[in-house]
Coordinates of C-alpha atoms in Angstrom, one line a residue:
Chain J
M230 CA -5.9 -53.5 42.4
L231 CA -9.4 -54.8 41.9
T232 CA -8.2 -57.2 39.1
Y233 CA -5.4 -58.3 41.4
V234 CA -8.0 -59.2 44.2
L235 CA -10.1 -61.0 41.7
R236 CA -7.1 -62.9 40.2
R237 CA -6.0 -63.9 43.7
L238 CA -9.6 -65.2 44.4
V239 CA -9.7 -67.2 41.1
L240 CA -6.2 -68.7 42.0
L241 CA -7.7 -69.8 45.3
G242 CA -9.8 -72.3 43.4
P243 CA -7.3 -75.2 43.5
V244 CA -6.3 -74.4 47.1
L245 CA -10.0 -74.4 48.2
L246 CA -10.3 -77.7 46.4
G247 CA -7.3 -79.1 48.2
I248 CA -8.6 -77.9 51.5
S249 CA -11.9 -79.6 51.0
L250 CA -10.1 -82.8 50.0
L251 CA -7.8 -82.7 53.0
T252 CA -10.7 -82.1 55.5
F253 CA -12.6 -84.9 53.8
T254 CA -9.6 -87.3 54.1
L255 CA -9.6 -86.5 57.8
M256 CA -12.9 -88.4 58.1
Q257 CA -11.5 -91.3 56.2
L258 CA -8.4 -91.6 58.6
I259 CA -10.6 -92.5 61.4
P260 CA -10.0 -96.2 62.0
G261 CA -13.2 -98.2 62.2
D262 CA -16.7 -97.2 61.4
P263 CA -17.5 -93.5 62.3
V264 CA -21.1 -94.2 62.8
L265 CA -20.3 -96.9 65.4
I266 CA -17.7 -94.6 67.0
M267 CA -20.2 -91.7 67.2
L268 CA -22.9 -93.8 68.7
Q269 CA -20.4 -95.0 71.2
G270 CA -21.9 -98.3 72.0
E271 CA -25.4 -97.1 72.4
G272 CA -27.6 -100.1 72.1
R273 CA -28.5 -99.8 68.4
S274 CA -29.4 -102.7 66.2
A275 CA -27.4 -103.5 63.1
E276 CA -30.2 -102.3 61.0
D277 CA -30.3 -98.9 62.8
V278 CA -26.6 -98.6 62.1
A279 CA -27.0 -99.4 58.5
R280 CA -29.9 -96.9 58.3
I281 CA -27.8 -94.2 59.8
R282 CA -24.9 -95.0 57.5
A283 CA -27.2 -94.8 54.4
Q284 CA -28.8 -91.6 55.7
W285 CA -25.4 -89.9 55.9
G286 CA -24.2 -91.4 52.6
L287 CA -21.4 -93.4 54.4
D288 CA -22.2 -96.6 52.5
Q289 CA -21.0 -95.0 49.2
P290 CA -17.5 -95.3 47.9
A291 CA -15.1 -92.6 49.1
A292 CA -14.9 -90.9 45.7
V293 CA -18.7 -90.7 45.5
Q294 CA -18.9 -89.4 49.1
Y295 CA -16.3 -86.7 48.3
V296 CA -18.2 -85.5 45.3
S297 CA -21.5 -85.2 47.2
Y298 CA -19.5 -83.6 50.2
L299 CA -18.2 -81.1 47.7
S300 CA -21.5 -80.4 46.0
R301 CA -23.1 -79.8 49.5
L302 CA -20.3 -77.5 50.4
V303 CA -20.8 -75.3 47.4
T304 CA -24.5 -74.7 48.6
G305 CA -23.1 -73.8 52.0
D306 CA -24.1 -77.2 53.6
F307 CA -21.3 -78.1 56.0
G308 CA -23.1 -81.2 57.1
R309 CA -25.1 -81.9 60.3
S310 CA -23.8 -82.1 63.8
F311 CA -24.2 -85.5 65.3
M312 CA -24.0 -84.1 68.8
L313 CA -26.4 -81.2 68.5
Q314 CA -28.6 -82.6 65.7
R315 CA -28.3 -79.2 63.8
P316 CA -26.6 -78.0 60.7
V317 CA -22.9 -77.5 61.3
L318 CA -22.7 -74.1 59.7
G319 CA -25.4 -72.7 62.1
V320 CA -23.5 -74.1 65.0
I321 CA -20.3 -72.5 63.9
L322 CA -21.8 -69.1 63.0
E323 CA -23.6 -69.0 66.4
S324 CA -20.3 -69.4 68.3
L325 CA -18.4 -67.0 66.0
P326 CA -19.1 -63.7 67.7
A327 CA -17.6 -65.0 71.0
T328 CA -14.4 -66.1 69.2
I329 CA -14.1 -62.9 67.2
E330 CA -14.6 -60.8 70.2
L331 CA -11.9 -62.6 72.0
A332 CA -9.5 -62.7 69.0
G333 CA -10.2 -59.0 68.3
V334 CA -9.3 -57.8 71.8
S335 CA -6.3 -60.2 71.8
L336 CA -5.1 -58.7 68.6
V337 CA -5.4 -55.2 70.1
V338 CA -3.4 -56.4 73.1
A339 CA -0.8 -58.0 71.0
V340 CA -0.3 -55.1 68.7
G341 CA -0.4 -52.7 71.7
I342 CA 2.4 -54.7 73.4
S343 CA 4.5 -55.6 70.4
V344 CA 4.7 -52.6 68.2
P345 CA 6.0 -50.1 70.8
L346 CA 8.2 -52.8 72.5
G347 CA 9.8 -53.8 69.1
I348 CA 10.3 -50.2 68.0
V349 CA 11.9 -49.0 71.2
S350 CA 13.9 -52.2 71.3
A351 CA 15.4 -51.7 67.9
I352 CA 16.1 -48.0 68.6
N353 CA 18.0 -49.0 71.7
H354 CA 19.7 -51.9 69.9
R355 CA 21.8 -53.9 72.3
G356 CA 21.0 -51.5 75.1
A357 CA 19.5 -52.6 78.5
F358 CA 15.9 -52.2 77.3
D359 CA 16.6 -54.1 74.2
R360 CA 18.0 -57.0 76.2
L361 CA 15.2 -57.0 78.6
A362 CA 12.6 -56.9 75.8
T363 CA 14.3 -59.7 74.0
L364 CA 14.4 -61.8 77.1
V365 CA 10.7 -61.1 77.9
A366 CA 9.7 -62.0 74.2
V367 CA 11.7 -65.3 74.4
L368 CA 10.0 -66.1 77.7
G369 CA 6.7 -65.3 76.2
I370 CA 7.3 -67.6 73.2
S371 CA 8.5 -70.4 75.5
M372 CA 5.8 -70.4 78.1
P373 CA 2.7 -72.2 76.9
G374 CA -0.4 -69.9 77.0
F375 CA -2.6 -72.4 78.7
W376 CA -0.1 -72.5 81.6
I377 CA 0.1 -68.7 81.9
G378 CA -3.7 -68.7 81.9
L379 CA -3.9 -71.1 84.7
L380 CA -1.3 -69.1 86.7
L381 CA -3.3 -65.9 86.1
V382 CA -6.5 -67.6 87.2
L383 CA -4.7 -68.9 90.2
A384 CA -3.5 -65.3 91.1
F385 CA -6.4 -63.1 90.1
S386 CA -9.4 -65.2 90.4
V387 CA -8.6 -67.9 93.0
T388 CA -6.4 -66.0 95.3
L389 CA -7.3 -62.4 94.9
G390 CA -10.9 -62.9 93.6
W391 CA -10.6 -59.8 91.3
L392 CA -11.5 -61.3 88.0
P393 CA -13.8 -64.1 86.9
A394 CA -12.2 -67.4 86.1
S395 CA -14.5 -68.5 83.2
G396 CA -17.4 -67.6 80.9
R397 CA -18.3 -64.5 79.0
L398 CA -20.8 -62.8 81.3
E399 CA -22.3 -63.5 84.7
Y400 CA -25.8 -64.9 84.6
R401 CA -27.2 -62.1 86.9
V402 CA -26.1 -59.5 84.5
G403 CA -28.8 -59.2 81.8
L404 CA -27.8 -58.2 78.3
Q405 CA -30.1 -57.8 75.5
Q406 CA -28.4 -59.5 72.5
V407 CA -28.2 -57.5 69.3
T408 CA -25.0 -58.6 67.5
G409 CA -23.7 -61.3 69.6
F410 CA -20.7 -59.3 70.4
Y411 CA -21.1 -58.5 74.2
L412 CA -18.9 -55.4 74.2
L413 CA -20.8 -53.9 71.3
D414 CA -24.2 -55.0 72.5
S415 CA -23.6 -53.5 75.9
V416 CA -22.5 -50.2 74.4
L417 CA -25.5 -50.2 72.0
T418 CA -28.0 -50.8 74.8
G419 CA -26.1 -48.4 77.2
N420 CA -25.7 -51.2 79.7
V421 CA -22.5 -50.1 81.8
E422 CA -22.9 -53.1 84.1
A423 CA -22.7 -55.6 81.3
L424 CA -19.8 -53.7 79.6
A425 CA -17.7 -53.8 82.9
N426 CA -18.7 -57.4 83.5
A427 CA -17.9 -58.6 79.8
L428 CA -14.5 -56.7 80.0
A429 CA -13.7 -58.4 83.3
H430 CA -14.4 -61.8 81.8
L431 CA -12.3 -60.9 78.7
A432 CA -9.3 -59.7 80.7
I433 CA -7.3 -62.9 81.4
P434 CA -8.1 -64.8 78.3
A435 CA -7.3 -61.8 75.9
L436 CA -4.1 -61.1 77.9
V437 CA -2.9 -64.7 77.5
L438 CA -3.8 -65.0 73.9
G439 CA -2.5 -61.5 73.1
S440 CA 0.7 -61.8 74.9
A441 CA 1.6 -65.1 73.3
M442 CA 1.0 -63.4 69.9
G443 CA 2.6 -60.3 71.0
A444 CA 5.9 -62.1 71.9
V445 CA 6.2 -63.4 68.4
T446 CA 5.4 -60.1 66.9
T447 CA 7.8 -58.0 69.1
R448 CA 10.7 -60.1 67.6
M449 CA 9.4 -59.4 64.1
V450 CA 8.9 -55.7 64.6
R451 CA 12.3 -55.4 66.2
S452 CA 14.2 -57.2 63.4
S453 CA 12.1 -55.3 60.7
M454 CA 13.1 -52.0 62.4
L455 CA 16.7 -53.2 62.6
E456 CA 16.7 -53.8 58.9
V457 CA 15.7 -50.2 58.0
I458 CA 17.7 -48.6 60.8
R459 CA 20.9 -48.7 58.9
Q460 CA 19.6 -47.9 55.5
D461 CA 21.1 -45.0 53.5
Y462 CA 17.9 -43.0 53.4
V463 CA 17.9 -43.0 57.3
V464 CA 21.5 -41.7 57.4
C465 CA 20.5 -39.2 54.7
A466 CA 17.4 -38.0 56.7
R467 CA 19.5 -37.5 59.8
S468 CA 22.3 -35.7 57.9
K469 CA 19.9 -33.2 56.4
G470 CA 19.0 -32.3 59.9
L471 CA 15.6 -33.8 60.4
A472 CA 14.5 -34.1 64.0
E473 CA 15.1 -37.7 65.3
R474 CA 11.4 -38.1 66.0
V475 CA 10.7 -37.3 62.4
V476 CA 13.4 -39.8 61.2
I477 CA 12.0 -42.5 63.4
T478 CA 8.3 -42.0 62.6
S479 CA 8.3 -41.2 58.9
H480 CA 11.5 -42.9 57.7
M481 CA 12.0 -45.9 59.8
I482 CA 8.5 -47.0 61.0
R483 CA 6.9 -46.2 57.7
N484 CA 9.3 -48.6 55.9
A485 CA 9.4 -51.2 58.7
L486 CA 5.6 -51.5 58.8
P487 CA 4.6 -53.5 55.8
P488 CA 6.5 -56.7 56.7
V489 CA 5.0 -56.3 60.2
V490 CA 1.6 -56.1 58.8
T491 CA 2.2 -59.4 57.0
I492 CA 3.1 -61.1 60.2
I493 CA 0.2 -59.6 62.1
G494 CA -2.2 -60.8 59.3
I495 CA -0.7 -64.4 59.4
Q496 CA -1.0 -64.3 63.2
A497 CA -4.6 -63.1 62.9
G498 CA -5.4 -66.4 61.2
T499 CA -3.3 -68.4 63.7
I500 CA -4.8 -66.8 66.7
L501 CA -8.0 -68.9 66.1
G502 CA -5.8 -72.0 66.6
G503 CA -4.6 -70.6 69.9
A504 CA -8.1 -69.9 70.8
V505 CA -9.0 -73.6 70.8
I506 CA -7.0 -74.1 74.1
I507 CA -7.6 -70.8 75.6
E508 CA -11.4 -71.0 75.2
T509 CA -11.4 -74.4 76.8
I510 CA -9.7 -73.2 79.9
F511 CA -11.9 -70.2 80.3
A512 CA -15.2 -71.9 79.2
W513 CA -15.4 -69.3 76.5
P514 CA -18.4 -70.3 74.4
G515 CA -16.6 -69.8 70.9
I516 CA -15.4 -72.0 68.2
G517 CA -12.3 -73.2 70.1
R518 CA -14.3 -74.7 72.8
L519 CA -16.8 -76.1 70.2
T520 CA -13.8 -77.9 68.6
V521 CA -12.9 -79.7 71.8
Q522 CA -16.5 -80.5 72.5
A523 CA -16.8 -81.9 69.1
I524 CA -13.8 -84.1 69.7
S525 CA -14.8 -85.4 73.0
A526 CA -18.3 -86.2 71.7
R527 CA -16.7 -87.7 68.5
D528 CA -18.8 -85.5 66.4
Y529 CA -16.6 -85.8 63.4
F530 CA -18.9 -84.1 61.0
L531 CA -18.8 -81.0 63.3
L532 CA -15.0 -81.3 63.7
Q533 CA -14.7 -81.5 59.9
G534 CA -16.8 -78.4 59.4
I535 CA -14.9 -76.5 62.0
V536 CA -11.5 -77.4 60.5
L537 CA -12.7 -76.4 57.1
F538 CA -14.0 -73.2 58.6
F539 CA -10.6 -72.5 60.2
A540 CA -8.8 -73.1 56.9
L541 CA -11.1 -70.8 54.9
T542 CA -10.7 -68.0 57.5
R543 CA -7.0 -68.4 57.2
V544 CA -7.0 -68.1 53.5
F545 CA -9.2 -65.1 53.7
F546 CA -6.8 -63.5 56.1
N547 CA -3.8 -64.2 53.9
V548 CA -5.5 -62.6 50.8
L549 CA -6.5 -59.6 53.0
T550 CA -2.9 -59.3 54.2
D551 CA -1.6 -59.3 50.7
V552 CA -3.9 -56.6 49.6
L553 CA -3.0 -54.6 52.7
Y554 CA 0.6 -54.9 52.1
G555 CA 0.2 -53.4 48.7
V556 CA -1.7 -50.5 50.1
L557 CA 1.0 -49.8 52.7
D558 CA 3.9 -50.3 50.3
P559 CA 3.0 -48.7 46.9
R560 CA 6.3 -50.2 45.5
I561 CA 4.6 -53.5 45.4
R562 CA 3.0 -53.9 42.0
F563 CA -0.3 -56.0 41.7
S564 CA 0.5 -58.0 38.8
Chain H
M1179 CA 45.2 -63.4 68.9
S1180 CA 47.7 -60.7 69.8
A1181 CA 49.5 -60.7 73.1
G1182 CA 47.5 -57.7 74.5
P1183 CA 46.6 -54.2 73.7
A1184 CA 49.5 -51.8 73.0
L1185 CA 49.4 -49.2 75.6
A1186 CA 52.3 -47.1 74.5
A1187 CA 51.2 -43.4 74.4
P1188 CA 51.4 -41.8 71.0
M1189 CA 54.2 -39.1 70.6
G1190 CA 53.2 -35.8 72.3
V1191 CA 50.5 -37.2 74.4
P1192 CA 51.3 -37.4 78.1
A1193 CA 51.4 -40.9 79.4
V1194 CA 48.5 -40.8 81.8
P1195 CA 47.2 -44.1 82.9
V1196 CA 44.5 -45.0 80.5
A1197 CA 41.4 -46.4 82.2
L1198 CA 41.1 -49.6 80.3
P1199 CA 38.9 -52.4 81.6
A1200 CA 40.8 -54.9 83.8
A1201 CA 40.2 -57.7 81.3
R1202 CA 41.9 -57.7 77.9
R1203 CA 39.7 -55.7 75.5
I1204 CA 38.0 -58.0 73.1
P1205 CA 36.4 -56.4 70.0
A1206 CA 32.6 -56.0 70.4
T1207 CA 31.7 -58.5 67.8
K1208 CA 33.9 -61.2 69.4
R1209 CA 32.5 -60.3 72.8
G1210 CA 29.1 -60.9 71.4
L1211 CA 30.1 -64.2 70.0
L1212 CA 31.6 -65.3 73.3
R1213 CA 28.5 -64.3 75.1
R1214 CA 26.3 -66.1 72.6
N1215 CA 28.5 -69.1 72.9
R1216 CA 28.1 -69.1 76.6
A1217 CA 24.4 -68.7 76.3
M1218 CA 24.4 -71.6 73.7
A1219 CA 26.3 -73.8 76.1
A1220 CA 24.0 -73.0 79.0
A1221 CA 21.0 -73.8 76.9
A1222 CA 22.5 -77.0 75.6
L1223 CA 23.3 -78.1 79.0
V1224 CA 19.8 -77.5 80.2
Y1225 CA 18.4 -79.5 77.3
L1226 CA 20.8 -82.3 77.8
L1227 CA 19.9 -82.4 81.5
F1228 CA 16.2 -82.9 80.5
V1229 CA 17.4 -85.7 78.0
F1230 CA 19.3 -87.3 80.8
V1231 CA 16.3 -87.2 83.1
A1232 CA 14.1 -88.7 80.5
L1233 CA 16.6 -91.5 79.9
A1234 CA 17.3 -92.3 83.5
A1235 CA 13.8 -91.8 84.7
P1236 CA 13.4 -95.2 86.5
L1237 CA 16.6 -94.5 88.4
L1238 CA 15.8 -90.9 89.3
A1239 CA 12.2 -91.0 90.2
P1240 CA 11.7 -91.4 93.9
S1241 CA 8.6 -93.5 93.5
D1242 CA 6.4 -95.3 90.9
P1243 CA 4.7 -92.5 88.9
D1244 CA 1.4 -94.5 88.8
A1245 CA 1.4 -95.7 92.4
Q1246 CA -1.7 -94.3 94.0
V1247 CA -1.5 -93.7 97.8
L1248 CA -5.0 -92.4 98.5
P1249 CA -4.2 -91.2 102.1
E1250 CA -1.5 -88.9 100.5
R1251 CA -4.0 -87.1 98.3
F1252 CA -3.3 -83.4 97.7
K1253 CA -0.3 -83.6 100.0
P1254 CA 1.6 -80.2 99.5
P1255 CA 5.3 -80.0 98.4
G1256 CA 7.8 -81.3 100.8
W1257 CA 9.3 -78.0 101.8
L1258 CA 5.9 -76.8 103.0
T1259 CA 5.2 -79.9 105.1
G1260 CA 8.6 -80.7 106.3
E1261 CA 8.1 -84.2 105.2
P1262 CA 10.5 -85.2 102.4
D1263 CA 8.4 -88.0 100.8
H1264 CA 6.8 -85.9 98.1
P1265 CA 9.2 -83.1 97.2
L1266 CA 6.8 -81.5 94.8
G1267 CA 3.6 -82.8 96.5
A1268 CA 1.0 -85.4 95.5
D1269 CA -1.9 -85.3 93.2
N1270 CA -5.6 -86.0 93.5
L1271 CA -4.9 -89.8 93.4
G1272 CA -2.0 -89.5 95.8
R1273 CA 0.6 -90.0 93.1
D1274 CA 4.1 -88.4 93.5
V1275 CA 4.2 -85.2 91.4
L1276 CA 8.0 -85.3 91.0
S1277 CA 8.0 -88.9 89.8
R1278 CA 5.3 -88.1 87.3
L1279 CA 7.3 -85.0 86.1
I1280 CA 10.4 -87.2 85.7
F1281 CA 8.6 -89.8 83.6
G1282 CA 6.6 -87.1 81.7
A1283 CA 9.9 -85.8 80.4
R1284 CA 10.2 -89.0 78.4
V1285 CA 7.1 -88.3 76.3
S1286 CA 8.2 -84.6 75.7
I1287 CA 11.8 -85.5 74.8
A1288 CA 10.8 -88.5 72.7
V1289 CA 8.1 -86.8 70.7
G1290 CA 10.3 -83.7 70.3
V1291 CA 13.3 -85.6 68.8
A1292 CA 11.3 -88.1 66.8
T1293 CA 8.9 -85.6 65.3
V1294 CA 11.6 -83.1 64.4
V1295 CA 13.9 -85.8 62.8
A1296 CA 11.0 -87.2 60.8
S1297 CA 9.5 -84.0 59.6
A1298 CA 13.0 -82.6 58.8
V1299 CA 13.7 -85.6 56.6
L1300 CA 10.4 -85.6 55.0
G1301 CA 10.2 -81.8 54.5
S1302 CA 13.7 -81.2 53.3
A1303 CA 13.6 -84.1 50.9
L1304 CA 10.4 -82.8 49.3
G1305 CA 11.7 -79.3 49.3
A1306 CA 15.1 -80.2 47.8
I1307 CA 13.4 -82.4 45.0
A1308 CA 10.9 -79.6 44.1
G1309 CA 13.6 -76.8 44.3
Y1310 CA 15.9 -78.9 42.0
A1311 CA 13.3 -80.3 39.6
R1312 CA 11.4 -77.0 39.2
G1313 CA 8.6 -77.0 36.7
H1314 CA 5.5 -79.0 37.4
V1315 CA 6.9 -80.8 40.3
D1316 CA 7.6 -77.5 42.0
G1317 CA 4.2 -76.2 41.0
A1318 CA 2.5 -79.2 42.5
L1319 CA 4.5 -78.9 45.8
L1320 CA 3.7 -75.2 46.1
L1321 CA 0.0 -75.9 45.7
L1322 CA 0.3 -78.6 48.4
L1323 CA 2.2 -76.1 50.6
D1324 CA -0.5 -73.5 50.1
I1325 CA -3.2 -76.0 51.0
W1326 CA -1.3 -77.2 54.1
M1327 CA -0.6 -73.7 55.3
A1328 CA -4.3 -72.8 55.1
F1329 CA -4.8 -74.9 58.3
P1330 CA -3.7 -73.3 61.6
P1331 CA -0.9 -75.7 62.7
L1332 CA -2.4 -76.5 66.0
V1333 CA -5.9 -77.1 64.6
L1334 CA -4.4 -79.4 62.1
A1335 CA -2.6 -81.4 64.7
I1336 CA -5.7 -81.5 66.8
A1337 CA -7.9 -82.7 64.0
L1338 CA -5.2 -85.3 62.9
S1339 CA -4.7 -86.5 66.4
A1340 CA -8.4 -86.8 67.0
A1341 CA -8.8 -88.8 63.8
L1342 CA -5.8 -91.0 64.2
G1343 CA -6.6 -91.8 67.8
P1344 CA -4.2 -92.1 70.9
G1345 CA -0.7 -93.5 71.2
L1346 CA 2.8 -92.4 70.7
P1347 CA 3.2 -93.4 67.1
N1348 CA -0.1 -91.7 66.1
L1349 CA 0.8 -88.6 67.9
I1350 CA 4.2 -88.3 66.3
L1351 CA 2.6 -89.0 62.9
A1352 CA 0.0 -86.2 63.5
L1353 CA 2.8 -83.8 64.5
V1354 CA 5.0 -84.8 61.5
L1355 CA 2.1 -84.3 59.1
T1356 CA 1.6 -80.7 60.6
G1357 CA 5.4 -79.8 60.8
W1358 CA 6.9 -80.9 57.6
V1359 CA 5.9 -77.7 55.8
S1360 CA 8.3 -75.2 57.4
Y1361 CA 11.3 -77.4 56.3
C1362 CA 9.9 -77.8 52.9
R1363 CA 9.5 -74.1 52.3
V1364 CA 13.0 -73.1 53.6
I1365 CA 14.9 -75.9 51.9
R1366 CA 13.1 -75.4 48.5
G1367 CA 14.2 -71.7 48.6
E1368 CA 17.8 -72.6 49.5
V1369 CA 18.0 -75.2 46.8
L1370 CA 16.5 -72.9 44.2
S1371 CA 19.3 -70.5 44.7
L1372 CA 22.0 -73.1 45.2
R1373 CA 21.2 -75.0 42.0
E1374 CA 22.6 -72.3 39.8
R1375 CA 25.9 -72.2 41.5
E1376 CA 29.1 -73.3 39.9
F1377 CA 29.7 -76.4 41.9
V1378 CA 26.3 -77.7 40.9
L1379 CA 26.8 -76.9 37.3
A1380 CA 30.2 -78.6 37.5
A1381 CA 28.6 -81.7 38.9
R1382 CA 26.1 -81.7 36.2
V1383 CA 28.7 -81.3 33.6
I1384 CA 30.7 -84.3 34.7
G1385 CA 27.4 -86.3 34.3
A1386 CA 26.2 -86.6 37.9
S1387 CA 22.5 -87.7 38.1
G1388 CA 19.9 -85.5 39.6
A1389 CA 19.5 -87.7 42.6
R1390 CA 23.3 -87.6 43.2
I1391 CA 23.4 -83.9 42.9
V1392 CA 20.6 -83.4 45.4
A1393 CA 22.1 -86.0 47.8
R1394 CA 25.8 -85.2 47.6
H1395 CA 26.0 -81.7 46.5
L1396 CA 22.9 -79.8 47.6
M1397 CA 21.9 -81.5 50.9
P1398 CA 25.3 -80.9 52.7
N1399 CA 25.0 -77.3 51.8
V1400 CA 21.6 -76.9 53.4
M1401 CA 22.4 -78.7 56.6
A1402 CA 22.9 -75.4 58.5
P1403 CA 19.4 -74.0 57.9
I1404 CA 17.9 -77.4 58.5
L1405 CA 19.7 -77.6 61.9
V1406 CA 18.6 -74.1 63.0
L1407 CA 15.1 -74.8 61.9
A1408 CA 14.9 -78.1 63.5
T1409 CA 16.0 -76.7 66.8
L1410 CA 13.4 -73.9 66.7
E1411 CA 10.8 -76.2 65.6
M1412 CA 11.5 -78.6 68.4
A1413 CA 10.2 -75.8 70.7
T1414 CA 7.0 -75.6 68.7
V1415 CA 6.6 -79.5 68.7
I1416 CA 7.1 -79.8 72.6
I1417 CA 4.4 -77.0 73.1
S1418 CA 2.1 -78.7 70.6
E1419 CA 2.5 -82.1 72.3
A1420 CA 1.8 -80.5 75.6
A1421 CA -1.3 -78.8 74.1
L1422 CA -2.6 -82.1 72.7
S1423 CA -2.1 -83.9 75.9
F1424 CA -3.7 -81.1 77.7
L1425 CA -6.9 -81.6 75.6
G1426 CA -6.8 -85.3 76.3
L1427 CA -5.4 -86.2 72.8
G1428 CA -1.8 -87.2 72.3
V1429 CA -0.4 -90.4 73.9
G1430 CA -3.5 -91.0 76.0
A1431 CA -3.8 -91.4 79.7
S1432 CA -1.7 -94.5 79.9
Q1433 CA 1.5 -92.6 80.7
P1434 CA 2.2 -89.3 82.5
T1435 CA 2.6 -86.3 80.3
W1436 CA 3.3 -82.7 81.3
G1437 CA 0.2 -81.6 79.3
G1438 CA -2.0 -84.2 80.8
M1439 CA -0.8 -83.3 84.4
L1440 CA -1.5 -79.7 83.7
N1441 CA -5.1 -80.7 82.6
D1442 CA -5.4 -82.8 85.8
G1443 CA -4.2 -79.9 88.0
R1444 CA -6.5 -77.5 86.4
Q1445 CA -9.5 -79.1 87.9
F1446 CA -7.9 -78.8 91.3
L1447 CA -6.5 -75.2 91.1
R1448 CA -8.3 -74.2 94.3
Q1449 CA -7.1 -77.1 96.5
A1450 CA -3.6 -77.8 95.1
W1451 CA -1.7 -75.1 93.2
W1452 CA 1.3 -77.2 92.8
L1453 CA -0.5 -79.7 90.4
A1454 CA -0.7 -77.1 87.6
T1455 CA 2.3 -75.2 88.4
F1456 CA 5.2 -77.6 88.2
P1457 CA 4.3 -79.3 84.9
G1458 CA 4.0 -75.9 83.3
L1459 CA 7.4 -74.8 84.7
A1460 CA 8.9 -78.0 83.2
I1461 CA 7.5 -77.2 79.8
S1462 CA 8.6 -73.7 80.0
V1463 CA 12.2 -74.3 81.0
L1464 CA 12.6 -77.2 78.4
V1465 CA 11.2 -74.9 75.6
L1466 CA 13.1 -71.9 76.7
S1467 CA 16.3 -73.9 76.5
V1468 CA 15.5 -75.2 73.1
N1469 CA 14.5 -71.7 71.9
L1470 CA 17.7 -70.1 73.2
L1471 CA 19.7 -72.9 71.6
G1472 CA 17.9 -72.3 68.3
D1473 CA 18.4 -68.6 68.5
S1474 CA 22.2 -68.9 69.1
L1475 CA 22.6 -71.6 66.5
R1476 CA 20.8 -69.3 64.0
D1477 CA 23.0 -66.4 64.9
A1478 CA 26.0 -68.5 64.5
L1479 CA 25.2 -70.5 61.5
D1480 CA 22.6 -68.7 59.4
P1481 CA 22.1 -64.9 59.8
R1482 CA 19.7 -64.9 56.9
L1483 CA 17.1 -66.8 59.0
R1484 CA 17.2 -63.9 61.6
S1485 CA 13.8 -62.7 60.7
R1486 CA 12.1 -66.0 61.4

């Protein structure tokens, strides 16, 4: 098991190298001079531009730039943000808790919706509930999350005034920062008001992000259950007189689970992508909103760092998923 | 198909009227097929309607989508005011929402079709070559796939779109560079299993070249999964385009897009609910029709893709 994990990590080498090359290439794709674009016509002299270009190493050939980019990456130097005049990694890490909190709660929402829905759907295969759940899932996949988000804001914030439309926490609610995760911090400091306020802010974005993911996962859970439902061992379990509840929980669900975990793992890496838009709508101060800010400020070094960070996260989740799959399904041999 | 169910009572059983449904009984699987075909036809019809609207936009739109009539700013939809000049209302610059929606269909439909065709061609060609050649070629492609799939698709599309700049060709390029992977994976797998089949061996025995075998013998056999995948991917592409336009990337502000309209409407959610509501509805209905079409195509053509 440990050797498998180590092997996976070693095999990641070429992939990581490729990821760095691709993110580096992104910068080269920009037509024109990135320095001029980033300065956006600020009245700088030609010498200033040349100085900045030399300072950032942009006057070197692309191959040299890549090697120095790579050597800086190895030491954890993701470059400097043009917009904020600070190291990119620091900026990313600072906005990370907000995104993890949102993604984590969304994941709980998604699993909470999709697993029961998919299981009940498969058990009532072609029944009324199954049809309804399938329809809801297709609708959920087809409606863009950013639209559902706006409709929910329209209903619950603008019209009813029940939930806040943006942000993480109201200004007037003080919260002592411990970890940067507001839910955790408010529990740690025993601040009930902050907890309620943070949850209210989370409600719509997490529901939108979670239901989009839940719609995909529901279909997966359902088809994974349908595959095991007609297996011989299920028939056998029934014919030896086991209670239906036992058949469902320890024969069907137990075997349908591993593929579902894979999907959820992949989705967990993808949910960050969805967060880009949802965070923008709800002014959620996480990585997603940072991405859009980097784009509109044309801070390409920050964008490059964020994209690299997203890719590394997803690779990490993929390895984690593989390992988890093996734990859940002992038939998988780690070799 | 037989003339009808035989209702003759078996010997010894009293011939009581049997409560059969009024319609001729069709076996359950066929009934399912029929229903699926009906769903497929309905979905295809809705999609074609959108294509028609996109093509005939200048004829259908009640007014110029870019005409700004400032006194008409934020005018509610026609059925609320009783005045028919703006059936779906007017936006913050007094532009007609319905006309902008109709012209916005052009971008969604064009980007959807162009991206899907280009990425299907690119992805399946690479996948077929790798699957047929195996060895180092396949190894290199698998590495490339691993690298590509490390990036969340939307993030990659956003980054590419930001780097390439605005405009329709750049937008399509960004989406093709994001979308080719799914075709590549599926077709590589299909070709890997097909290449050992007798008809491929036979072609090789009579001296057909590798290129000929891929083009004439393998590709026709993977058309079904490509078609299914392309339809389902079109849904993803349309949503991605809307998302990019929503973020101010994509084709740029020069022409109306549903995503762009949604973003404009977001700022005026309090004053004018119709600005954000209708573009989102248009995206949803179009994507729903494409998804339903893809689902029924998959069920009909390629049950193995069911788990996707």
